[in-house]
Every structure is written in C-alpha cells, then in structure tokens.
CSV table of C-alpha atoms in Angstrom, one decimal:
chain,number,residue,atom,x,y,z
A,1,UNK,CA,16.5,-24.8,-28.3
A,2,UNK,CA,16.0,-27.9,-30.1
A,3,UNK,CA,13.6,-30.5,-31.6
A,4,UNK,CA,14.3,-32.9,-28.9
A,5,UNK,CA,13.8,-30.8,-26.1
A,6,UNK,CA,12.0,-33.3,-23.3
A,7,UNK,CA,9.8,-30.6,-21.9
A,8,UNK,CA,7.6,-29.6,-24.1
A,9,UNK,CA,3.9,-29.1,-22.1
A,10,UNK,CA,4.0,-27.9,-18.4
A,11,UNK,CA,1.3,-28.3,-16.4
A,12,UNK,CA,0.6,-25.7,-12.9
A,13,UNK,CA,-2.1,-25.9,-10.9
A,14,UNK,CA,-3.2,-22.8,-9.0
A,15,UNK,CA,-5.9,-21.9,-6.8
A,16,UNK,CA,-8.2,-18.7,-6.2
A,17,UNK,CA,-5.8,-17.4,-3.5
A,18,UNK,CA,-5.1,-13.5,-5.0
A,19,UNK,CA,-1.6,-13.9,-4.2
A,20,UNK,CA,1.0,-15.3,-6.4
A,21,UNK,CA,2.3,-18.9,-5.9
A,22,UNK,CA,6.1,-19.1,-5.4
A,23,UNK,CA,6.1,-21.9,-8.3
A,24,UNK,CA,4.2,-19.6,-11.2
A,25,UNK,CA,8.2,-17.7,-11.2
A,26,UNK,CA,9.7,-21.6,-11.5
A,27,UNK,CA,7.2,-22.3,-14.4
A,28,UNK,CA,7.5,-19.3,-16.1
A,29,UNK,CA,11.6,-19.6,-16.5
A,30,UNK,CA,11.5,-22.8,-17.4
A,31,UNK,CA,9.0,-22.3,-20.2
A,32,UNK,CA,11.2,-19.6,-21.6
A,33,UNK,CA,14.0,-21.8,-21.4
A,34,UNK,CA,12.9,-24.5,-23.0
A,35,UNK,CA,10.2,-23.2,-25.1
A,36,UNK,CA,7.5,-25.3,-23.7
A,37,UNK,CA,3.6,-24.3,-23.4
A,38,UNK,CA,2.3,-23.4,-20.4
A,39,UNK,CA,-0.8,-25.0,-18.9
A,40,UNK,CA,-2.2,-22.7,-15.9
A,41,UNK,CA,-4.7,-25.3,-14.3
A,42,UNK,CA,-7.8,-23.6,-12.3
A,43,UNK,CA,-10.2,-26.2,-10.7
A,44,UNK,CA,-13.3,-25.5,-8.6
A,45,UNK,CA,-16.3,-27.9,-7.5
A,46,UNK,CA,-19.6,-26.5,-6.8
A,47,UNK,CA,-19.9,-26.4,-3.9
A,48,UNK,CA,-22.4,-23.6,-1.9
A,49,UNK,CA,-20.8,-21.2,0.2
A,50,UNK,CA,-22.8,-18.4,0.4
A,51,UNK,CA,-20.4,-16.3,2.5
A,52,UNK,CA,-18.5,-14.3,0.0
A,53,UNK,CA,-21.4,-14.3,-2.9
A,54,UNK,CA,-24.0,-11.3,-3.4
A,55,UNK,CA,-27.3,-13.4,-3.3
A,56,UNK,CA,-27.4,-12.5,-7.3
A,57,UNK,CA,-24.9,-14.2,-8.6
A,58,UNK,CA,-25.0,-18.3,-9.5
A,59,UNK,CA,-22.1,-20.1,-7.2
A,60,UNK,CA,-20.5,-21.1,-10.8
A,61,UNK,CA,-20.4,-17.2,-12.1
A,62,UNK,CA,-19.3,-16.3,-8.5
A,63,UNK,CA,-16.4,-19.1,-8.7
A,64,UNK,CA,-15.5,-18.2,-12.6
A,65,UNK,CA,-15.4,-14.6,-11.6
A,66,UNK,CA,-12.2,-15.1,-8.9
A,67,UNK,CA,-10.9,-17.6,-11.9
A,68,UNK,CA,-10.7,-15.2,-14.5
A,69,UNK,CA,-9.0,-12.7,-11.6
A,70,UNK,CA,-6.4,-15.1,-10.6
A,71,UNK,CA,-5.8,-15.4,-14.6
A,72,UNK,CA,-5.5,-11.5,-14.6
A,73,UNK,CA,-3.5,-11.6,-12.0
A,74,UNK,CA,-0.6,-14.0,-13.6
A,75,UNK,CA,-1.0,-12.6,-16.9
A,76,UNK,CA,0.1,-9.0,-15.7
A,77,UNK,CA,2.6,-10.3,-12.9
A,78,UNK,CA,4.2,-13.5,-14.5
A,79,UNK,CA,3.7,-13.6,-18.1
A,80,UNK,CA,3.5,-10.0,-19.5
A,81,UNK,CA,5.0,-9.8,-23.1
A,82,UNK,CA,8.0,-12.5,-22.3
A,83,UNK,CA,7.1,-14.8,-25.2
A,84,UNK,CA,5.7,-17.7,-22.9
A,85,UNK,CA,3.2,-19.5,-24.6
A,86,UNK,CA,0.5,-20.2,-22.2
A,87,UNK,CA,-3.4,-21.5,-22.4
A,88,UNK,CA,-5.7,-21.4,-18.7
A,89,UNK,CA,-7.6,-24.4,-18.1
A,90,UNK,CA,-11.0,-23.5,-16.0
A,91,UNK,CA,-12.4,-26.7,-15.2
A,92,UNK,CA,-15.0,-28.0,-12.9
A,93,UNK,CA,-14.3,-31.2,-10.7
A,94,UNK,CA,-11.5,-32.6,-8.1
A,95,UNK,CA,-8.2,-31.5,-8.7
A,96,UNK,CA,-6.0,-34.3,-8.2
A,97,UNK,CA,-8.6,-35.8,-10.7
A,98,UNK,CA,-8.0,-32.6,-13.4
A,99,UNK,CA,-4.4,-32.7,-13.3
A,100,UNK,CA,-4.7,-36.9,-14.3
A,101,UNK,CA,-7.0,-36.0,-17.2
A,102,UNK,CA,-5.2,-32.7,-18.4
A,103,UNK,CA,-1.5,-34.6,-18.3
A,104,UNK,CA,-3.2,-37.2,-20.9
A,105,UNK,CA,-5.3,-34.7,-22.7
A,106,UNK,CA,-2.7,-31.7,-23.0
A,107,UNK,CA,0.4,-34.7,-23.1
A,108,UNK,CA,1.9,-33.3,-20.5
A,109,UNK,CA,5.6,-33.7,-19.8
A,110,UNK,CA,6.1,-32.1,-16.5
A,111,UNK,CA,4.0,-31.1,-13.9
A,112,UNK,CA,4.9,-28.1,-10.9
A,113,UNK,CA,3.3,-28.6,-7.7
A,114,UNK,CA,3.8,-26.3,-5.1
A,115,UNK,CA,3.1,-27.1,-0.8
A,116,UNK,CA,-0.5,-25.2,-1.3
A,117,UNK,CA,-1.8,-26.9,-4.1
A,118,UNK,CA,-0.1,-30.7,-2.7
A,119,UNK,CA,-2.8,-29.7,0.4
A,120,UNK,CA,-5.4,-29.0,-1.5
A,121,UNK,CA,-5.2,-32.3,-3.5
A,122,UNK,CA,-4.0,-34.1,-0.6
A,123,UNK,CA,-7.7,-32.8,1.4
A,124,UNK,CA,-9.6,-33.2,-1.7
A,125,UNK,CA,-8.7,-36.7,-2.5
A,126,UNK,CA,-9.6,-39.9,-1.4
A,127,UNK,CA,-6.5,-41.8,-2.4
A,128,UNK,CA,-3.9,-41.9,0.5
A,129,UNK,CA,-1.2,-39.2,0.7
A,130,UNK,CA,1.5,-41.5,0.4
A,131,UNK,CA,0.1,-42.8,-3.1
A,132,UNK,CA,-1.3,-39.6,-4.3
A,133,UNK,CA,1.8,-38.4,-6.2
A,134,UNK,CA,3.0,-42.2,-7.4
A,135,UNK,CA,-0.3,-42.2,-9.7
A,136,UNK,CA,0.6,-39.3,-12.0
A,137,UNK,CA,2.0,-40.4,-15.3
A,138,UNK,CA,5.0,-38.0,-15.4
A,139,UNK,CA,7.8,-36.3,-13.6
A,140,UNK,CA,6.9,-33.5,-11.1
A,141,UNK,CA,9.1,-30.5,-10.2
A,142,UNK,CA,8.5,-29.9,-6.4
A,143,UNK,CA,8.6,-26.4,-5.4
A,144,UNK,CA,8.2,-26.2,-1.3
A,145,UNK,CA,6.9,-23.3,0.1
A,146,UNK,CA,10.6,-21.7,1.9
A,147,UNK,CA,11.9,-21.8,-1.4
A,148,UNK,CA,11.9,-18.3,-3.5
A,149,UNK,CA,13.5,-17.8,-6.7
A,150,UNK,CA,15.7,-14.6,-7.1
C-alpha cells in the first residue's frame, strides 16, 4: 500500500434488514486491500409504526435498538479481527440526503450501493431516479443484487 492510494474513506449504507447485504463482503475486501476506513451508514426517520414496538419503548430507542443489532451483526460476520478500520454512522433523516452530507463530512472517496439500499433511496427521495445517482460527488461501486462474491 501506498500514500497515494485513491481510496482512502468508503462509504456503505445498510438498512435494518437482519440479514447481510451482498455488498458489506465487497466493502470489506476492498478496505483491506487498500487500507481505507470504513463508513457503515445506518439511517432511520421517525416515523410511528407501532407494529413491531412494546408500547414502552420510544420509536427512537425502538429504531436504535435494531441499529446497534445490524452493527452486531456486521461486526461478528464481516469484520471480526481482519484489521479493517471501520466507524458506524447512526443518523436520523433521509438517506439519499445522509449519504450527500457524510461523503462531504467523512471526505468520502467511494461510495457501495447495493439494489436494496438504491430502492430505498430511490422511494425515499424526491429527486427523480434517473438524477438520483448523478448528484453524488464521487464514484460509486454498484453491487446488483445476482451478484455474490466467492
């Protein structure tokens, strides 16, 4: 590895879903390869749905509960003691609107979207599909769903 490496901060937003994305396997190698930090992206609005909450629990504990699983959950199955450097971002708001912020913020110089989390933003947003992607300020590794790395 060198000084000039060109990917130095990758950026991979994930959902609550318990299982794990095909691109968290594409992240991960890459970040050993090249040395680069790891930004695990979690985003959630607050929004009430009452249907998988006890009645004693606020909707942001409820949410920041199944966040800090899903960061359980790639810890022990992705990252484990393989020298990745990695920070989890648990943010509040839209998503396509988190990844824009956290690519300036964190300088981010590649981001790893995946077919879930391109619906999510696409639903989420009000910017048309076809501009969505065009509006981020640096590359993006597409990983479709089909795909699996071996």
């Amino acid at each position: 590895m060198t000084d000039n490496v060109l990917i130095k901060n990758v950026l991979l937003p994930t959902d609550f879903n318990p299982t794990i994305s095909k691109s968290i396997p594409y992240a991960v190698s890459l970040c050993r390869w090249t040395g680069a930090q790891l930004y695990v992206l979690i985003t959630y609005r607050l929004i009430e749905n009452t249907s998988h909450m006890s009645d004693k629990k606020s909707i942001r504990s409820y949410l920041e509960e199944q966040a800090q699983k899903k960061m359980e959950l790639i810890q022990q199955n992705c990252l484990g003691d393989n020298g990745i450097h990695c920070r989890f971002l648990l943010e509040v708001g839209f998503l396509f609107d988190r990844i824009q912020t956290n690519i300036l913020n964190q300088n981010i110089d590649l981001l790893i979207l995946d077919e879930e989390i391109e619906k999510i933003m696409d639903v989420s947003s009000e910017i048309q599909h076809s501009t969505l992607l065009h509006e981020l300020s640096c590359p993006i590794m597409y990983i479709p769903a089909n795909k699996i790395m071996i």
